[in-house]
mmCIF file with all atom_site columns, C-alpha atoms in Angstrom:
data_model
loop_
_atom_site.group_PDB
_atom_site.id
_atom_site.type_symbol
_atom_site.label_atom_id
_atom_site.label_alt_id
_atom_site.label_comp_id
_atom_site.label_asym_id
_atom_site.label_entity_id
_atom_site.label_seq_id
_atom_site.pdbx_PDB_ins_code
_atom_site.Cartn_x
_atom_site.Cartn_y
_atom_site.Cartn_z
_atom_site.occupancy
_atom_site.B_iso_or_equiv
_atom_site.pdbx_formal_charge
_atom_site.auth_seq_id
_atom_site.auth_comp_id
_atom_site.auth_asym_id
_atom_site.auth_atom_id
_atom_site.pdbx_PDB_model_num
ATOM 1  C CA . MET A 1 1  ? 0.465   63.697  -239.694 1.00 0.00 ? 1  MET A CA 1
ATOM 2  C CA . GLN A 1 2  ? 3.704   65.288  -240.035 1.00 0.00 ? 2  GLN A CA 1
ATOM 3  C CA . GLN A 1 3  ? 3.221   65.343  -243.774 1.00 0.00 ? 3  GLN A CA 1
ATOM 4  C CA . ALA A 1 4  ? 0.025   67.213  -243.538 1.00 0.00 ? 4  ALA A CA 1
ATOM 5  C CA . ASN A 1 5  ? 1.428   69.617  -241.024 1.00 0.00 ? 5  ASN A CA 1
ATOM 6  C CA . ALA A 1 6  ? 4.526   70.229  -243.807 1.00 0.00 ? 6  ALA A CA 1
ATOM 7  C CA . LYS A 1 7  ? 2.001   70.835  -246.085 1.00 0.00 ? 7  LYS A CA 1
ATOM 8  C CA . ASP A 1 8  ? 0.186   73.252  -244.557 1.00 0.00 ? 8  ASP A CA 1
ATOM 9  C CA . GLU A 1 9  ? 3.166   75.184  -243.433 1.00 0.00 ? 9  GLU A CA 1
ATOM 10 C CA . ARG A 1 10 ? 4.336   75.135  -247.151 1.00 0.00 ? 10 ARG A CA 1
ATOM 11 C CA . GLN A 1 11 ? 1.134   76.798  -248.312 1.00 0.00 ? 11 GLN A CA 1
ATOM 12 C CA . PHE A 1 12 ? 1.382   79.953  -246.036 1.00 0.00 ? 12 PHE A CA 1
ATOM 13 C CA . ASN A 1 13 ? 5.053   80.409  -246.890 1.00 0.00 ? 13 ASN A CA 1
ATOM 14 C CA . VAL A 1 14 ? 5.645   84.337  -248.016 1.00 0.00 ? 14 VAL A CA 1
ATOM 15 C CA . ASP A 1 15 ? 8.784   85.142  -249.551 1.00 0.00 ? 15 ASP A CA 1
ATOM 16 C CA . ARG A 1 16 ? 9.843   88.904  -249.516 1.00 0.00 ? 16 ARG A CA 1
ATOM 17 C CA . ARG A 1 17 ? 9.185   89.650  -252.731 1.00 0.00 ? 17 ARG A CA 1
ATOM 18 C CA . SER A 1 18 ? 5.202   88.708  -252.250 1.00 0.00 ? 18 SER A CA 1
ATOM 19 C CA . LEU A 1 19 ? 5.033   90.724  -249.245 1.00 0.00 ? 19 LEU A CA 1
ATOM 20 C CA . LEU A 1 20 ? 6.355   93.709  -250.835 1.00 0.00 ? 20 LEU A CA 1
ATOM 21 C CA . VAL A 1 21 ? 4.182   93.004  -253.754 1.00 0.00 ? 21 VAL A CA 1
ATOM 22 C CA . GLY A 1 22 ? 1.283   92.745  -251.481 1.00 0.00 ? 22 GLY A CA 1
ATOM 23 C CA . VAL A 1 23 ? 2.191   95.996  -249.482 1.00 0.00 ? 23 VAL A CA 1
ATOM 24 C CA . PHE A 1 24 ? 2.900   98.174  -252.734 1.00 0.00 ? 24 PHE A CA 1
ATOM 25 C CA . ALA A 1 25 ? -0.879  96.903  -254.171 1.00 0.00 ? 25 ALA A CA 1
ATOM 26 C CA . SER A 1 26 ? -2.404  97.625  -250.848 1.00 0.00 ? 26 SER A CA 1
ATOM 27 C CA . THR A 1 27 ? -1.257  101.632 -251.074 1.00 0.00 ? 27 THR A CA 1
ATOM 28 C CA . ALA A 1 28 ? -1.241  101.785 -254.712 1.00 0.00 ? 28 ALA A CA 1
ATOM 29 C CA . MET A 1 29 ? -4.970  100.349 -255.714 1.00 0.00 ? 29 MET A CA 1
ATOM 30 C CA . PRO A 1 30 ? -6.627  103.331 -254.236 1.00 0.00 ? 30 PRO A CA 1
ATOM 31 C CA . LYS A 1 31 ? -4.675  105.802 -255.993 1.00 0.00 ? 31 LYS A CA 1
ATOM 32 C CA . ALA A 1 32 ? -5.019  103.801 -259.245 1.00 0.00 ? 32 ALA A CA 1
ATOM 33 C CA . ALA A 1 33 ? -8.425  103.533 -259.150 1.00 0.00 ? 33 ALA A CA 1
ATOM 34 C CA . ALA A 1 34 ? -8.445  107.145 -258.365 1.00 0.00 ? 34 ALA A CA 1
ATOM 35 C CA . CYS A 1 35 ? -6.992  107.875 -261.973 1.00 0.00 ? 35 CYS A CA 1
ATOM 36 C CA . GLU A 1 36 ? -9.874  108.048 -264.206 1.00 0.00 ? 36 GLU A CA 1
ATOM 37 C CA . PRO A 1 37 ? -9.575  109.036 -267.380 1.00 0.00 ? 37 PRO A CA 1
ATOM 38 C CA . GLU A 1 38 ? -9.357  112.881 -268.880 1.00 0.00 ? 38 GLU A CA 1
ATOM 39 C CA . PRO A 1 39 ? -10.415 114.608 -271.742 1.00 0.00 ? 39 PRO A CA 1
ATOM 40 C CA . ASP A 1 40 ? -6.551  115.460 -272.244 1.00 0.00 ? 40 ASP A CA 1
ATOM 41 C CA . PRO A 1 41 ? -4.578  112.294 -272.499 1.00 0.00 ? 41 PRO A CA 1
ATOM 42 C CA . LEU A 1 42 ? -1.534  113.969 -271.547 1.00 0.00 ? 42 LEU A CA 1
ATOM 43 C CA . ALA A 1 43 ? -2.946  115.610 -268.324 1.00 0.00 ? 43 ALA A CA 1
ATOM 44 C CA . GLU A 1 44 ? -4.117  112.222 -267.712 1.00 0.00 ? 44 GLU A CA 1
ATOM 45 C CA . VAL A 1 45 ? -0.413  110.499 -268.009 1.00 0.00 ? 45 VAL A CA 1
ATOM 46 C CA . GLU A 1 46 ? 1.109   113.376 -265.672 1.00 0.00 ? 46 GLU A CA 1
ATOM 47 C CA . ARG A 1 47 ? -1.894  113.217 -262.733 1.00 0.00 ? 47 ARG A CA 1
ATOM 48 C CA . CYS A 1 48 ? -1.135  109.016 -262.895 1.00 0.00 ? 48 CYS A CA 1
ATOM 49 C CA . ALA A 1 49 ? 2.404   109.365 -262.363 1.00 0.00 ? 49 ALA A CA 1
ATOM 50 C CA . ALA A 1 50 ? 2.058   111.924 -259.600 1.00 0.00 ? 50 ALA A CA 1
ATOM 51 C CA . ALA A 1 51 ? -0.552  109.574 -258.091 1.00 0.00 ? 51 ALA A CA 1
ATOM 52 C CA . LEU A 1 52 ? 1.751   106.776 -258.350 1.00 0.00 ? 52 LEU A CA 1
ATOM 53 C CA . ALA A 1 53 ? 4.760   108.843 -256.754 1.00 0.00 ? 53 ALA A CA 1
ATOM 54 C CA . GLU A 1 54 ? 2.485   109.655 -253.910 1.00 0.00 ? 54 GLU A CA 1
ATOM 55 C CA . SER A 1 55 ? 1.634   106.070 -253.386 1.00 0.00 ? 55 SER A CA 1
ATOM 56 C CA . LEU A 1 56 ? 5.500   105.200 -253.144 1.00 0.00 ? 56 LEU A CA 1
ATOM 57 C CA . LYS A 1 57 ? 5.802   108.306 -250.783 1.00 0.00 ? 57 LYS A CA 1
ATOM 58 C CA . VAL A 1 58 ? 3.152   106.398 -248.416 1.00 0.00 ? 58 VAL A CA 1
ATOM 59 C CA . ALA A 1 59 ? 4.350   102.802 -248.936 1.00 0.00 ? 59 ALA A CA 1
ATOM 60 C CA . HIS A 1 60 ? 8.403   103.803 -248.503 1.00 0.00 ? 60 HIS A CA 1
ATOM 61 C CA . GLY A 1 61 ? 8.442   107.221 -246.910 1.00 0.00 ? 61 GLY A CA 1
ATOM 62 C CA . GLY A 1 62 ? 10.874  109.889 -248.763 1.00 0.00 ? 62 GLY A CA 1
ATOM 63 C CA . THR A 1 63 ? 10.722  112.213 -251.986 1.00 0.00 ? 63 THR A CA 1
ATOM 64 C CA . TRP A 1 64 ? 9.732   110.596 -255.430 1.00 0.00 ? 64 TRP A CA 1
ATOM 65 C CA . SER A 1 65 ? 10.723  112.012 -258.383 1.00 0.00 ? 65 SER A CA 1
ATOM 66 C CA . VAL A 1 66 ? 8.229   111.802 -261.727 1.00 0.00 ? 66 VAL A CA 1
ATOM 67 C CA . GLN A 1 67 ? 9.890   111.935 -265.476 1.00 0.00 ? 67 GLN A CA 1
ATOM 68 C CA . ILE A 1 68 ? 8.052   111.913 -268.431 1.00 0.00 ? 68 ILE A CA 1
ATOM 69 C CA . SER A 1 69 ? 8.803   112.360 -271.945 1.00 0.00 ? 69 SER A CA 1
ATOM 70 C CA . HIS A 1 70 ? 6.286   112.181 -274.250 1.00 0.00 ? 70 HIS A CA 1
ATOM 71 C CA . GLU A 1 71 ? 8.503   112.339 -277.632 1.00 0.00 ? 71 GLU A CA 1
ATOM 72 C CA . THR A 1 72 ? 10.382  109.462 -276.098 1.00 0.00 ? 72 THR A CA 1
ATOM 73 C CA . GLY A 1 73 ? 7.633   107.392 -274.696 1.00 0.00 ? 73 GLY A CA 1
ATOM 74 C CA . PHE A 1 74 ? 9.718   107.396 -271.607 1.00 0.00 ? 74 PHE A CA 1
ATOM 75 C CA . VAL A 1 75 ? 8.197   107.336 -268.074 1.00 0.00 ? 75 VAL A CA 1
ATOM 76 C CA . ALA A 1 76 ? 10.321  107.020 -264.904 1.00 0.00 ? 76 ALA A CA 1
ATOM 77 C CA . VAL A 1 77 ? 9.104   107.414 -261.228 1.00 0.00 ? 77 VAL A CA 1
ATOM 78 C CA . SER A 1 78 ? 12.072  107.012 -258.836 1.00 0.00 ? 78 SER A CA 1
ATOM 79 C CA . ARG A 1 79 ? 13.255  107.774 -255.299 1.00 0.00 ? 79 ARG A CA 1
ATOM 80 C CA . ASP A 1 80 ? 14.584  111.153 -255.173 1.00 0.00 ? 80 ASP A CA 1
ATOM 81 C CA . PHE A 1 81 ? 18.041  111.269 -253.293 1.00 0.00 ? 81 PHE A CA 1
ATOM 82 C CA . ALA A 1 82 ? 18.942  114.812 -253.859 1.00 0.00 ? 82 ALA A CA 1
#
């Protein structure tokens, strides 16, 4: 009987990474779904990056910075510590 209980306990073991992924996904999914294609692909990138920054603000608080370089293919969304 103890082996059955041990198996059940392992089945519901949640590590920190899984928990954070779940929290982020639950806050980001509505914003990501709202990121529908636009006629101008550059405007779509800007809008989707802003939506991601807003989701991170809701999930973690603080201010988030977006940097996009279309010339180099670089996109960064990071916490703004300024």
